[in-house]
XYZ file of C-alpha atoms in Angstrom:
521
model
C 34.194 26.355 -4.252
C 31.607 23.838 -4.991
C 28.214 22.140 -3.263
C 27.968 18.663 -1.841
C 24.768 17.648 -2.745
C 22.957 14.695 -1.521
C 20.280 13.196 -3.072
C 17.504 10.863 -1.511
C 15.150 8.178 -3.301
C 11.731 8.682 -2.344
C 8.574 7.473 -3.661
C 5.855 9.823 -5.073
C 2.434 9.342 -5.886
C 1.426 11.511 -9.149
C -2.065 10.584 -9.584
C -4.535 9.059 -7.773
C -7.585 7.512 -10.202
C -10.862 6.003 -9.468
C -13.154 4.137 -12.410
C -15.863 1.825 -12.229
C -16.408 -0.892 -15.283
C -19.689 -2.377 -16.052
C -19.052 -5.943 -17.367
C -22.154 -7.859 -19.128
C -21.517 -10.931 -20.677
C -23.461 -14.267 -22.264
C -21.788 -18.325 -21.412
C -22.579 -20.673 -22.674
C -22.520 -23.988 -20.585
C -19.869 -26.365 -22.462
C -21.221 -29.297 -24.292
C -19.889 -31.875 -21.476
C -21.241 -30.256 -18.555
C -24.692 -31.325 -17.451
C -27.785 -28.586 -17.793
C -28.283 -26.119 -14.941
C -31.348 -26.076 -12.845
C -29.881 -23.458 -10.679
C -26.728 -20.681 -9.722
C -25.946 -21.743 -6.504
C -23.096 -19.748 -5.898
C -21.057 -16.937 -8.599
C -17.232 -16.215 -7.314
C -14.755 -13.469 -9.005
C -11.231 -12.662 -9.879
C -9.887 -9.831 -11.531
C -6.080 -10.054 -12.960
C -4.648 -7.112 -14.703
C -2.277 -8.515 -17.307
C -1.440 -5.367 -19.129
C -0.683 -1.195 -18.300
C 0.291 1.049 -20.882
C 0.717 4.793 -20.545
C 0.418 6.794 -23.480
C -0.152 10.554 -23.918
C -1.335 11.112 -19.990
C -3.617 7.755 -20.256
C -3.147 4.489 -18.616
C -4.412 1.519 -20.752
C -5.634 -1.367 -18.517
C -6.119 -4.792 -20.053
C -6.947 -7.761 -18.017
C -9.923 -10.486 -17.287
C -12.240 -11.166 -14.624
C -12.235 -14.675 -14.283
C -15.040 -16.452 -12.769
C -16.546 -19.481 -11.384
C -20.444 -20.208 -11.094
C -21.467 -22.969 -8.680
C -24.774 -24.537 -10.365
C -27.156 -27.135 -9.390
C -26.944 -30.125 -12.175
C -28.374 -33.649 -12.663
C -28.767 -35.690 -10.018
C -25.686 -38.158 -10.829
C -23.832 -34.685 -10.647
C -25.709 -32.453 -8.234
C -23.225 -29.166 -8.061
C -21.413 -28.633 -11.158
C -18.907 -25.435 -11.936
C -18.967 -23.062 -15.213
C -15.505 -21.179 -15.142
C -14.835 -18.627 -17.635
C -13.412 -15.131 -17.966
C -14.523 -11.798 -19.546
C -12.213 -9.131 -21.150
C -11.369 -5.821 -19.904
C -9.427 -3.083 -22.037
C -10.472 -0.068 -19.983
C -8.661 3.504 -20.285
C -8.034 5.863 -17.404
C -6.874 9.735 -17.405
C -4.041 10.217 -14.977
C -3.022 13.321 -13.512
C -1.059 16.069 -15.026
C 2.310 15.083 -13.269
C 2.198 11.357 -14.617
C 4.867 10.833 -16.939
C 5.538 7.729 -18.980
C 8.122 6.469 -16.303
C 5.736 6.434 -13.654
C 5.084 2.975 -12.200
C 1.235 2.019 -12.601
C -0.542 0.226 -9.654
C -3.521 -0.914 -10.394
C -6.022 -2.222 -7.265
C -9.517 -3.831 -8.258
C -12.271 -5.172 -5.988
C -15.378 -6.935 -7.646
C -18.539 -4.565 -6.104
C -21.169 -7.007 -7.523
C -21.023 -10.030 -9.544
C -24.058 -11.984 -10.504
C -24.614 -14.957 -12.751
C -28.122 -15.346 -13.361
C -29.827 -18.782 -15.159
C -31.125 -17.613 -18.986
C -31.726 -21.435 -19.668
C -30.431 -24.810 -18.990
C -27.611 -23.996 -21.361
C -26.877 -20.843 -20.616
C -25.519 -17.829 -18.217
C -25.856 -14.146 -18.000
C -22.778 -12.624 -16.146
C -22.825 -9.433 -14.664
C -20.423 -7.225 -12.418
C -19.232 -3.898 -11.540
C -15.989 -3.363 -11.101
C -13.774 -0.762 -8.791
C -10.336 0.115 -10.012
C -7.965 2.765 -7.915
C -5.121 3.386 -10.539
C -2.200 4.854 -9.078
C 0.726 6.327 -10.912
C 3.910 6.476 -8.715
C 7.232 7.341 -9.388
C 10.731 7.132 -7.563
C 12.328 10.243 -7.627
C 15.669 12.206 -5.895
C 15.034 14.520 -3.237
C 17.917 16.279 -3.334
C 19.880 18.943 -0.685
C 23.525 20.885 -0.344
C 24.838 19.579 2.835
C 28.258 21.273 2.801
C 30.629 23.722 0.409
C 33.841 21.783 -1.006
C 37.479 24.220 -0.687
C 39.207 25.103 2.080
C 38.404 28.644 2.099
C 38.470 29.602 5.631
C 36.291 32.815 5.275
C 33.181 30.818 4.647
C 30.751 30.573 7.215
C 27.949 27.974 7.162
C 24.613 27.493 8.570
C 23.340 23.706 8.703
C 19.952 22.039 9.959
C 19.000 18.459 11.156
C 16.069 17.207 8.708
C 14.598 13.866 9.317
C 13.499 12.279 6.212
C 12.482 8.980 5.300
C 14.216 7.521 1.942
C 12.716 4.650 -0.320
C 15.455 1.435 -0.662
C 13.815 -0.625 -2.445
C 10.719 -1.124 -4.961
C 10.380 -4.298 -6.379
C 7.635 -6.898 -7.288
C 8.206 -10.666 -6.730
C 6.342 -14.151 -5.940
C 7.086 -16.529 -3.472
C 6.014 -20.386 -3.743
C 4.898 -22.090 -0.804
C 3.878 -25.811 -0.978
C 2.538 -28.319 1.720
C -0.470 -30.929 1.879
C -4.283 -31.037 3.868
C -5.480 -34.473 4.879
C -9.072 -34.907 5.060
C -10.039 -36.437 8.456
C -11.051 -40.505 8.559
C -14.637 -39.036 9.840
C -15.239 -37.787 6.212
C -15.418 -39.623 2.916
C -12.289 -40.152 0.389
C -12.328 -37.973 -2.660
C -13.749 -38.849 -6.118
C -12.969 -35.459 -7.800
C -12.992 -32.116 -6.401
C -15.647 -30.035 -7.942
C -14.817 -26.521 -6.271
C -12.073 -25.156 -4.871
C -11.138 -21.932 -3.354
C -7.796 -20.335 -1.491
C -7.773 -17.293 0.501
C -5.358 -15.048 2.367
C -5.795 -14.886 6.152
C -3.085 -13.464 8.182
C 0.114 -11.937 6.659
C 2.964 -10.461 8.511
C 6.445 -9.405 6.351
C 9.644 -8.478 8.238
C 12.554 -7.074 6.542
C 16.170 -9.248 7.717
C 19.359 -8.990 5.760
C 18.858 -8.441 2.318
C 15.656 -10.521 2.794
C 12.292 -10.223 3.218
C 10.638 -12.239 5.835
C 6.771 -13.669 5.667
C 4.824 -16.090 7.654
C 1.240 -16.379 7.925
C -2.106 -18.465 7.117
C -4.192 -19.365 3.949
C -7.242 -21.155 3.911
C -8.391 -23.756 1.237
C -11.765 -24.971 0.631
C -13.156 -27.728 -1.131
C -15.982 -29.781 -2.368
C -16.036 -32.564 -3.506
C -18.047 -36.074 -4.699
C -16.681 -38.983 -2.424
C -15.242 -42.342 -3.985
C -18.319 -44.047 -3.364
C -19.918 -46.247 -5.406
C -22.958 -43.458 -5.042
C -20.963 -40.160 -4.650
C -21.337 -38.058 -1.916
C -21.308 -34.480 -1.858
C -18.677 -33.288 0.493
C -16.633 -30.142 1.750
C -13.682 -29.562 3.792
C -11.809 -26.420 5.032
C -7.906 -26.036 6.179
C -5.470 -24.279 6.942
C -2.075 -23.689 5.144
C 0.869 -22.099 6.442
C 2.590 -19.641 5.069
C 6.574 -19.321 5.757
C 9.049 -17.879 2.802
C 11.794 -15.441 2.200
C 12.152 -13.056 -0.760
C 15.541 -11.448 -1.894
C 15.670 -7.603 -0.548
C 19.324 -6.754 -1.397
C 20.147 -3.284 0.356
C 17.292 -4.118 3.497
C 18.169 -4.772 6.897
C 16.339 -5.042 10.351
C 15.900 -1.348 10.585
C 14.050 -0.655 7.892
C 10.284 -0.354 7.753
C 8.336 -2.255 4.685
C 4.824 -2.231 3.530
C 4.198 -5.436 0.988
C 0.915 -5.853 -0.971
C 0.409 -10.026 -0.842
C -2.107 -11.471 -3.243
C -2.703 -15.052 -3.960
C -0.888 -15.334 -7.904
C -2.443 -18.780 -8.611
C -2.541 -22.534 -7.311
C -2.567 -26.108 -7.852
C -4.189 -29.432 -5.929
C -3.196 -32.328 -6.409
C -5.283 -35.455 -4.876
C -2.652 -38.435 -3.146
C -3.204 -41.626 -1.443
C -2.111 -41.551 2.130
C -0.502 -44.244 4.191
C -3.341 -46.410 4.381
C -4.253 -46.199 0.325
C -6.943 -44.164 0.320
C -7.419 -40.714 -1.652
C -7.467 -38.330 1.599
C -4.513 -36.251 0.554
C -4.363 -32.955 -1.052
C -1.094 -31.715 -2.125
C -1.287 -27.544 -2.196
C 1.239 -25.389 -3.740
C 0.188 -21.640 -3.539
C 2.213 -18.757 -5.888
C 2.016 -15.502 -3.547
C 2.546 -12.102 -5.731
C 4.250 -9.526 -3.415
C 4.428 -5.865 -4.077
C 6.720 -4.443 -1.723
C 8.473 -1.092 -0.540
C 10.743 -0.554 1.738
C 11.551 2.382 3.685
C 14.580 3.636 5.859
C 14.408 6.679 7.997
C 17.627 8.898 8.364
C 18.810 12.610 9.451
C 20.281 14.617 6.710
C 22.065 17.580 7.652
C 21.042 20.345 5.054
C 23.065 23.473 4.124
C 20.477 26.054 4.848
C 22.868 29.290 4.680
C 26.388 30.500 4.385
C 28.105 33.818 3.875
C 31.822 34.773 3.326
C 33.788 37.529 5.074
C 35.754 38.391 2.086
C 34.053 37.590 -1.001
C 30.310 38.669 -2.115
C 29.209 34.966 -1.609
C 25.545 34.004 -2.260
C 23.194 31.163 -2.096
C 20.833 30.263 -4.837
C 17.933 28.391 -3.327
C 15.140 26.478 -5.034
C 12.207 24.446 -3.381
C 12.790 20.619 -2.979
C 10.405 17.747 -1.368
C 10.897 15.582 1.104
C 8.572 13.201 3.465
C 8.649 11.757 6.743
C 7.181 8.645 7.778
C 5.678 9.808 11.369
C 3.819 5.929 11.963
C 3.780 2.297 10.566
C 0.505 0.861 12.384
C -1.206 -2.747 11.883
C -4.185 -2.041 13.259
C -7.264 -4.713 14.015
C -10.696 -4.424 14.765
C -13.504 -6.872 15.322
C -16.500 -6.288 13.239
C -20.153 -8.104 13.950
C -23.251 -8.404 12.259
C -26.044 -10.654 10.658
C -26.389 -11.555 6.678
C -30.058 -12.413 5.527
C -30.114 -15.950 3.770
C -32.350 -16.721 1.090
C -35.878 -18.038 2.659
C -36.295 -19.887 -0.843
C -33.434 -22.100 -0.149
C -33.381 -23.042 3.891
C -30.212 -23.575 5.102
C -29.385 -26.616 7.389
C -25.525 -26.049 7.758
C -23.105 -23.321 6.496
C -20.076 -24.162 4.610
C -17.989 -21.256 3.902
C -17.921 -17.683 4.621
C -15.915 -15.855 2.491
C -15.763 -12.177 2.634
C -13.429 -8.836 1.109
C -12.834 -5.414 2.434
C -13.560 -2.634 0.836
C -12.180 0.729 2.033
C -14.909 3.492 0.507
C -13.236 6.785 2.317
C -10.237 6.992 4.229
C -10.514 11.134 6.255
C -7.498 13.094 8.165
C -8.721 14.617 11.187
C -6.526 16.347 13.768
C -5.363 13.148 15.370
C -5.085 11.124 13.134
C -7.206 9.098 9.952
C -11.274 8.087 10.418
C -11.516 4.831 7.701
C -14.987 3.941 6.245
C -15.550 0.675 4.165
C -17.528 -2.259 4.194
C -16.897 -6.184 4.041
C -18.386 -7.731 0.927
C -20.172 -11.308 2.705
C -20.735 -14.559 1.212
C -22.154 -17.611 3.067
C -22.323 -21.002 0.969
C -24.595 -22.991 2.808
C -25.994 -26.914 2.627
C -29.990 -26.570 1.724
C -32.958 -28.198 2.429
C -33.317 -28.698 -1.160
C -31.904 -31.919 -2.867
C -32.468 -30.821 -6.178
C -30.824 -27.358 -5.678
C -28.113 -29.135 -2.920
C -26.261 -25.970 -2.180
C -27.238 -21.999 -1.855
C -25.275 -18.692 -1.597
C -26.299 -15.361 -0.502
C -24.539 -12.105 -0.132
C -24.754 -8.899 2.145
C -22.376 -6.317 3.741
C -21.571 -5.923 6.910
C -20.196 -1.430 7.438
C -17.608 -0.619 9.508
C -15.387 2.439 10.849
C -12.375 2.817 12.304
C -10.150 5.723 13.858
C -6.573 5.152 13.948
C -4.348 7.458 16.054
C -1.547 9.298 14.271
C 0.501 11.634 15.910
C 2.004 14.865 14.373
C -0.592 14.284 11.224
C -0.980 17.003 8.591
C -3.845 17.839 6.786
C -2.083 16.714 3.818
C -0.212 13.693 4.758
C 0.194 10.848 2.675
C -2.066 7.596 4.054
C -1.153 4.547 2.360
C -3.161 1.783 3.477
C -3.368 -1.966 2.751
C -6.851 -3.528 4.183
C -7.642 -7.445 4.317
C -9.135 -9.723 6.769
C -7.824 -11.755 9.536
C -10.595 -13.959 10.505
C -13.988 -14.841 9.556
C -16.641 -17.015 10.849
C -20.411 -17.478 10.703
C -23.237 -19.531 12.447
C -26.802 -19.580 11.781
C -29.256 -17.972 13.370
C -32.914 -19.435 12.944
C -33.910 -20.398 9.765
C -32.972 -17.494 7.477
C -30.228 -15.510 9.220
C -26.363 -15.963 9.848
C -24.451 -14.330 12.575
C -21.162 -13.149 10.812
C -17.814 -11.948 13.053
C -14.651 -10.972 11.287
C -11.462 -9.460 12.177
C -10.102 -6.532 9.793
C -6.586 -5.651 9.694
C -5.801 -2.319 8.078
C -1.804 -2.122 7.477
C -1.037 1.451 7.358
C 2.062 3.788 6.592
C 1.588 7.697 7.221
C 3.849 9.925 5.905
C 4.334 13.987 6.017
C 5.043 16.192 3.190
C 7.859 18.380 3.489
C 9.080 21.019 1.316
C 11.975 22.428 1.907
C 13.780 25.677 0.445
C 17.261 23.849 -0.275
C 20.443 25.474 -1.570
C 20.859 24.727 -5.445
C 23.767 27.153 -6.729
C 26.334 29.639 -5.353
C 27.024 32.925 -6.811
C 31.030 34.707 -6.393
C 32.033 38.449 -6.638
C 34.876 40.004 -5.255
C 33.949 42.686 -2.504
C 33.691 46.263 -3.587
C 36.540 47.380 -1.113
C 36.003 51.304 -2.148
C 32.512 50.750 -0.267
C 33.836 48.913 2.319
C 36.383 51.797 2.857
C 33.840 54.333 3.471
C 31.980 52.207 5.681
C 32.331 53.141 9.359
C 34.612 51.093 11.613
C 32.290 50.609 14.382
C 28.305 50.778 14.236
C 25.835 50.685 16.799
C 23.355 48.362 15.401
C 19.359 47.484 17.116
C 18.362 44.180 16.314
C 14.826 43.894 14.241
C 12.356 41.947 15.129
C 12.965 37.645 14.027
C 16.792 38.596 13.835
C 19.412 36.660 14.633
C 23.436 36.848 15.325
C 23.679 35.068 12.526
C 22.019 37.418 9.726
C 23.503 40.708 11.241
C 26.790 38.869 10.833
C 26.162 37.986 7.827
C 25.270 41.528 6.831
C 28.319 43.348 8.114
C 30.604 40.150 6.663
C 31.959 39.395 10.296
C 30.905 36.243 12.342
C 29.206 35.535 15.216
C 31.939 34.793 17.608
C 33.698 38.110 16.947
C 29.936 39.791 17.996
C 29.897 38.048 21.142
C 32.976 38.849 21.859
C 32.909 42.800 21.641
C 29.365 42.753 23.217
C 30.474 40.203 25.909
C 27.613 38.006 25.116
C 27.248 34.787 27.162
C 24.702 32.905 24.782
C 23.831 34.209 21.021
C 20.510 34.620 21.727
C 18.899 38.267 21.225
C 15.814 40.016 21.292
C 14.135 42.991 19.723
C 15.265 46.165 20.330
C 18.899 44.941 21.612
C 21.834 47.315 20.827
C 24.927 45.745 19.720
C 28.071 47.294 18.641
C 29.270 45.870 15.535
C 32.938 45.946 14.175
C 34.089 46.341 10.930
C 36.755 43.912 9.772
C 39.574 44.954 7.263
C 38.521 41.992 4.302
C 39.691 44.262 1.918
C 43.608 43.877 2.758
């Protein structure tokens, strides 16, 4: 006789790191760019381009690159200072990483500031946040049935839902398409600034595909054509349609993808009429994504034989169960302080990020705590210092029902924002409303005693000999028909059937006469 095993992918988190890095860094401005006067505006991107592990330590090397808006001559009156600063940062992972873990790394940019040394140069400071996570796919693994055809063997089974990983794979998706600026604004000279970000995002899983459609936005400013240049912005919308290869995924599966914006290019056309209106956009998206199918697996929990000494070896396996996928949105108010020094007289763009600082597991479900990281870019009053930033945070909180939560299920969360607006209020104030959407998969732990060996012996039929042929027997308390059966090596039917039993249900303190069966013959 041997065990059918099954085994089951599954996806397991083995550490969980948080680290904050202190970046502080000198530019220079570059020989043909014009002097500062002023930072109007700093923006941030981190890109992790390395991860080693090595002796329980992840190595993280990367760059935050950056952009600084600044206020330059008057031919030129916003110029841009890009640049990017190193990062080779370590991090201790947990005791169960293992060099075959799959490391995640998630960074959001907690302050930047560029501040104005002198006309020809920049300080650059900014803390970053880094959640490393070290994951790996491993086989949950169960004996469903005994192989022979032994007829003596009894076997106890149970119905476990589970939820096993299909797929784990990163990829990037190109999506291309053009923005025509409107005959009520100038033509463009030469963009000076640009900026695309990720608005709403929905994946589906098909046939061997994955399935996304949503929004980006892309911002711009730019001098017009004119014989004086103008300064100018514009704002638009891109969609967002694409498929990704997901062999082994169908309709039924649930997925959770990570999308981040990988890079992108502009390109400035003529349109039909000649003029330089066009803007051709083609966006790289860098997906992360997991997919997830949910199944019942019918695990050998038991079995006996009435004429061998047949046991089962157990050992402790793990499991999980994904108990809710939930998009969840909420709408999230407040007002950002401009800078008096600067007045504003219209706002440009309002950018923002979503930072979740505590996610909590209460008895219904998960309380989230973050903020939303604001920038307004605004026109000013000033024509020497044409444009001005400021920054603020708006808090928020959020409950989000989960049924049949544990206090030590697995919440794995992807935040980001929807929509985002602002209008000023008074001189020195801007009313900010946003819409977060917090992707969420929950999933419950679930370890499991499974059967992981089988031990034969013949029966000692001398014993069994001496044994009487019929025994009153008074069931203990938590028993069942099937462990008394088990210990007199008979089966349940041939109980019920000497105690005329309708149902195999009994209770404490039950007699039951039990029959001994000649095995050793």
């Amino acid at each position: 006789m041997e065990l059918i095993k099954q085994r089951v992918h599954m996806n397991r988190c083995n550490s969980r790191e948080h680290v904050r890095v202190t970046l502080d860094t000198d530019f220079n401005v570059p020989d043909i760019k014009p002097d500062a006067k002023a930072v109007m505006q700093e923006k941030g991107e981190v890109v992790i381009e390395e991860v080693r592990i090595l002796d329980g330590k992840a190595n993280i090397k990367g760059a935050l690159y950056f952009t600084i808006l600044y206020a330059g001559e008057d031919e030129l009156p916003v110029c841009d200072l890009t640049g990017n600063i190193p990062i080779n940062e370590t991090v201790e992972l947990g005791c169960e990483s293992t060099r075959e873990d799959e490391i995640t790394v998630h960074t959001s940019i907690e302050d930047l500031r560029g501040e104005l040394i002198n006309s020809r140069k920049f300080g650059i400071k900014a803390i970053i946040n880094m959640e490393v996570l070290a994951e790996s796919i491993y086989d949950g693994e169960g004996a469903v049935d005994i192989e022979g055809d032994d007829e003596s063997i009894r076997k106890r089974k149970k119905n476990l839902d589970i939820t096993r990983l299909i797929l784990s794979k990163k990829d990037t998706l190109r999506v291309r398409d053009e923005c025509k600026i409107p005959g009520t604004k100038d033509t463009i000279g030469r963009i000076l600034y640009d900026d695309v970000s990720l608005l709403e995002v929905d994946t589906r899983v098909g046939e061997d595909k994955l399935v996304l459609t949503g929004e980006a936005s892309l911002f711009i400013i730019y001098l017009s054509s004119d014989e004086v240049p103008q300064l100018n912005f514009h704002e638009c919308i891109i969609p967002l349609n694409g498929e990704v290869n997901c062999g082994g995924c169908d309709e039924t599966n649930v997925v959770q993808a990570e999308v981040g914006i990988h890079s992108r290019e502009l390109e400035v056309k003529s349109d039909e009429d000649g003029e330089d209106r066009v803007i051709d956009v083609e966006i790289v998206l860098e997906l992360a994504i997991k997919a997830f199918g949910e199944e019942q697996m019918e695990l050998l929990t038991d079995f006996y034989s009435t004429k061998k000494e047949c046991r089962p070896v157990f050992q402790t396996s793990y499991f999980e169960n994904l108990i809710m996928k939930n998009k969840s949105k909420s709408r999230v108010n407040g007002k950002i302080e401009l800078n008096s020094v600067n007045s504003p007289l219209q706002i440009w763009k309002v950018s923002g990020e979503v930072r979740v600082d505590e996610k909590r597991v209460v008895e219904d479900g998960v309380d989230v705590e973050g903020i939303i990281d604001i920038n307004v870019l605004y026109q000013s009053a000033d024509d020497s210092v044409p444009l001005a930033a400021s920054s603020g945070v708006l808090p928020f909180e959020q409950h989000i029902q989960i049924p049949d939560i544990q206090p030590d299920s697995d919440i794995r969360m992807n935040a980001g924002l929807e929509q985002i607006s602002g209008a000023l209020l008074g001189d020195n104030e801007a009313d900010i409303k946003a819409v977060i959407v917090l992707d969420v998969l929950a999933f419950n732990n679930i370890e499991e005693p499974i059967i992981a060996d089988l031990e034969l012996e013949e029966l000692d039929c001398a014993a069994r000999a001496r044994e009487p042929g019929l025994i009153g027997y008074v069931v203990k308390k938590g028993e069942e028909l099937w462990d008394i059966a088990k210990e007199f090596y008979t089966t349940i039917d041939t109980i019920m059937e000497i105690n005329k039993l309708e149902s195999d249900i009994i209770h404490e303190g039950d007699v039951l006469l039990v029959m001994k069966e000649a095995n050793c013959s």
